[in-house]
Amino acid sequence: MRLSRYLPILDWGRRYNGAAFSSDLMAAVIVTIMLIPQSLAYAMLAGLPPEAGLYASIAPLVAYAIFGTSRALAVGPVAVVSLMTAAAVGQIAETGTIGYATAALTLAFLSGVILLLMGVFQLGFLANFLSHPVISGFITASGVIIAASQLRYLLGVPGGGHTLLDIAVSLSGAVMDTNVYTLAVGAAALGFLLFVRTGLKPLLIRLRLPARAADIITKAGPVFAVAASIGAVVVFDLGAKGVAVVGTVPQGLPPFTLPSFELELVQLLLASAMLISVIGFVESVSVAQTLAAKKRERIDPDQELVALGASNVSASLSGGFPVTGGFARSVVNFDAGAATPAAGAFTAVGILLAAAFLTPLIYHLPVAVLAATIIVAVLSLVDFGALGRAFRYSKADFAAMAATIAVTLVFGVEAGVTVGVILSLALFLYRTSRPHAAVVGQVPGTEHFRNVDRHAVITSPSVVTLRVDESLYFANARYLEDRIYKLIADNPDARHVILMCPAVNFIDMSALESLEAINTRLNSTDVKLHLSEVKGPVMDRLKRSHFLDALTGEVFLSQYEAFAALDPETAKRALADKSV
Amino acid sequence: MRLSRYLPILDWGRRYNGAAFSSDLMAAVIVTIMLIPQSLAYAMLAGLPPEAGLYASIAPLVAYAIFGTSRALAVGPVAVVSLMTAAAVGQIAETGTIGYATAALTLAFLSGVILLLMGVFQLGFLANFLSHPVISGFITASGVIIAASQLRYLLGVPGGGHTLLDIAVSLSGAVMDTNVYTLAVGAAALGFLLFVRTGLKPLLIRLRLPARAADIITKAGPVFAVAASIGAVVVFDLGAKGVAVVGTVPQGLPPFTLPSFELELVQLLLASAMLISVIGFVESVSVAQTLAAKKRERIDPDQELVALGASNVSASLSGGFPVTGGFARSVVNFDAGAATPAAGAFTAVGILLAAAFLTPLIYHLPVAVLAATIIVAVLSLVDFGALGRAFRYSKADFAAMAATIAVTLVFGVEAGVTVGVILSLALFLYRTSRPHAAVVGQVPGTEHFRNVDRHAVITSPSVVTLRVDESLYFANARYLEDRIYKLIADNPDARHVILMCPAVNFIDMSALESLEAINTRLNSTDVKLHLSEVKGPVMDRLKRSHFLDALTGEVFLSQYEAFAALDPETAKRALADKSV
């Protein structure tokens, strides 16, 4: 039992049968066809030779099949992580050098080790500190950067840059050198792929094709673009006219590679590896959870960390680069009927066969077509509409999202996600440091108490009740003191202050010291401090301090009890009041 | 009116009179006598020549008198900030060099500018993020380091170090070279000062001296130690026997100095200056608030930032180093009857006279006596008992305090306070990311609902209510999803889930998306999601989203209404139940 928690394959493998095999095989064929051009394209995005993309889609898939808990997740190179790889490795080495490839392997290895450690120490909860607005903003901005970074391949000009500004500067200097043949091929591929994505399926269905056939044809669209463009290059000899092609891709099995263990390189890459791990994990686990929920299955996030860790370590040992679970391909895998993680292993066999036998076929594949594939894929990630939704719902969420987008576009992916996380945490802390607090009065005819500013309620000149809508902790302890002192100054006739605590989930030591200070200070002006509706766990803790001994007033179970004990006349009159 | 907010002197100065003048003058005389040995000692602690301590006690006091809002706060060099200065500047320059003094001036200038900016932008609330356990742990550990760092002067040996480990290593290598005459003088001073602090006043009162006279004699204890030790050095010619003395202190007014504006130095000191600013502000403002509360006065924390900023800038222009409001001297100032900030200005005049005329008198003052003064002063800061109190009250507060103490002792003051702040914030975030949530049932005979695990309550098999005791935000959104899915799995007969929200103070966008996911998922198993007791501001916000349209259930004002609507039979039966 214990072992199968860490090796889920022992669990589903035991019950594996012919029906599952044929479902998995069918899904694997479809995902393989989809994954080949994607792998090549994402390797290019990461600044690596195309074969690295194929290699990163073999061993990691097998590792995930052994350790993973999701039945539909398809692991491999994905757009955002490839961009982050390019940004991290690009600071250290030049594209095309041995050092660049080694740094990418090392990044995958470090990321794998970090994920494994997070899994072993059950630190998956750390990903919860990436808020939805930050993730959504980060992915939108990354999509924009990725699309922009591919424009140079569409134009057939040199260039670079990992931020929108760098890319724009680099492009504006080179745009006059545009190769019209490259542009024609790229634009045609882009137009075709956009049509495939949006218009093809409805058209096929109008042409009376069965839905399933229409679906498969639509998914094979990129493969058709690849085949057609290779044909065009050969027929019109576009290579001689300056259209860049993929060229020679080594034919054979993935090589055995080793990451570098040089301390200096590890130090340079460590922060990037941590960010890639967390972002990759968040992306992967949300896809896995969404798909699992559709079949009423559950995934185990901590075991997912182990599985993604093993995938990345295996990528680093087989000529790959950082990988994670991808959204589009997992959905395809799921829709194609993948029944177990074995589908991933079969996909790996498919890519292995492609690496071994098919690479000569893509010699003439135009790089512009790969760029078009990437652009179409990432445009679906871009969602600026989320900014508007966030703005309407919450200014804090909007600020976090807008800052993440802006910083990512201008300063790059790592700065963007870091600023986003820090800002969203800071906004949360700021919000809890100035808690909502309301003076409350009794609702006529009831034992309920509500905000005096929102409801017609009955109050007493001698008993003032403040309801604090937040746990009391160091960041808001002094705010509470100020609020109560102001309350006393505004209500000179008050003899009792009740602190109503139904929303106080804990009181830390700093706040306890503030309560003691408030108690002492109120006492010196002959005002008693009482508490009402203190939660069980909070009360347990207060009993372990000396606060309750020093408290001048009492602790009441309900606010009505408190009010009735301190101003019985007003409380009874309010209860009898049927005017409202 | 507006101007006097920024220049409080315009307010109290207008009403200044003879009574206030004589009170202030009396307080100034007492504080001056106390401040002279302290200033010399803290300059030594900061690694600076003794006159720097006098200079730092002149202009800054005048600046505070103009801008400050506290009537009793006494500004000048203090132990913790002097230690932080030594730690920061010690990394950059050798003690005794011009570079060291310039760096200390620059540190004061930067710290002053930071404080001024914080004041202008009203960022005083940032200090609230330093929790009491972190401050208390930091001050205890600083006290230990300071006391340990002074041992070498008591022994008359060379040494150094800004962490307990460094100091111990440095001392253990030199302890064999102890100068017995120095040790004798130092030990005598230490014993005498400890006696003065604890035993002298009761003794004098037993000898029938009036309390006020006993008090003044006690406060003059350090001055007596200084005078007696100077006498001993002269009479027994201890200087020739290896007892280190203060030596020549330049006689005259504070010099006009300029901090360095070299970018490299500023960059090296900036982080330290920020820490010193915040720590100094927290120390100063807590003293000021405590003393103001005793007289029912209020201070303005943002204006205090401006005043401390002006003090530090003026310290940097007059040969000083970073200063802040000190606890001991402010209490003395308060007890001696200081009526307005003018008392501080009069103290400045006293120190100015001392710098101009009295410095030849302290030529023979043994350094060991200054060290003894520091040790006795800082021992009152050390409070390891707070660790025990924190442990009993809250493990999280204990962890933050213990970590702050340990890291400060081992890695130094800057690492200590940084780790403390980060850890206390992380613990708060962790706590809110796993909120307390309770399944609740109806208390028989009432409309109240309580935790099923703590109370004998009545529940329904078809209606499950979960009360979440925390605001819902990104860090706990997924936790909430897991909690509700588990609840449904454990209650297969449930047709309704009520989320009871009296302690939910806000729902951010991430949590809203989780609620939407929960709603959809429950709907797919024919379970309806309802909310009850949603707070006004939370409801206002929900109305701005599409969540309420999609919600399968309803939003009820009270939990009883919800329960009565969904399972009227059980609710009525519970209400009629008078068994408890």
mmCIF file of C-alpha atoms in Angstrom, chain A residues 3 30 45 105 119 187 223 240 242 261 280 313 316 367 409 471 490 525 531:
data_model
loop_
_atom_site.group_PDB
_atom_site.id
_atom_site.type_symbol
_atom_site.label_atom_id
_atom_site.label_comp_id
_atom_site.label_asym_id
_atom_site.label_seq_id
_atom_site.Cartn_x
_atom_site.Cartn_y
_atom_site.Cartn_z
ATOM 1 C CA LEU A 3 4.877 1.627 -1.970
ATOM 2 C CA ILE A 30 -3.144 11.145 -31.756
ATOM 3 C CA LEU A 45 11.565 28.730 -28.403
ATOM 4 C CA LEU A 105 20.255 20.255 -18.946
ATOM 5 C CA GLY A 119 7.230 16.296 -3.072
ATOM 6 C CA ALA A 187 1.889 34.138 -43.224
ATOM 7 C CA VAL A 223 0.799 18.185 -39.402
ATOM 8 C CA ALA A 240 17.927 28.833 -52.156
ATOM 9 C CA GLY A 242 16.593 32.477 -48.268
ATOM 10 C CA PHE A 261 27.569 20.184 -11.251
ATOM 11 C CA GLY A 280 5.511 24.284 -14.052
ATOM 12 C CA VAL A 313 15.650 14.649 -13.925
ATOM 13 C CA SER A 316 18.362 16.234 -17.974
ATOM 14 C CA VAL A 367 11.373 27.548 -39.403
ATOM 15 C CA LEU A 409 6.398 42.434 -20.495
ATOM 16 C CA SER A 471 -8.085 37.939 13.224
ATOM 17 C CA ASP A 490 -16.078 59.879 20.413
ATOM 18 C CA THR A 525 -10.617 56.164 32.589
ATOM 19 C CA LEU A 531 -15.387 40.347 24.989
#
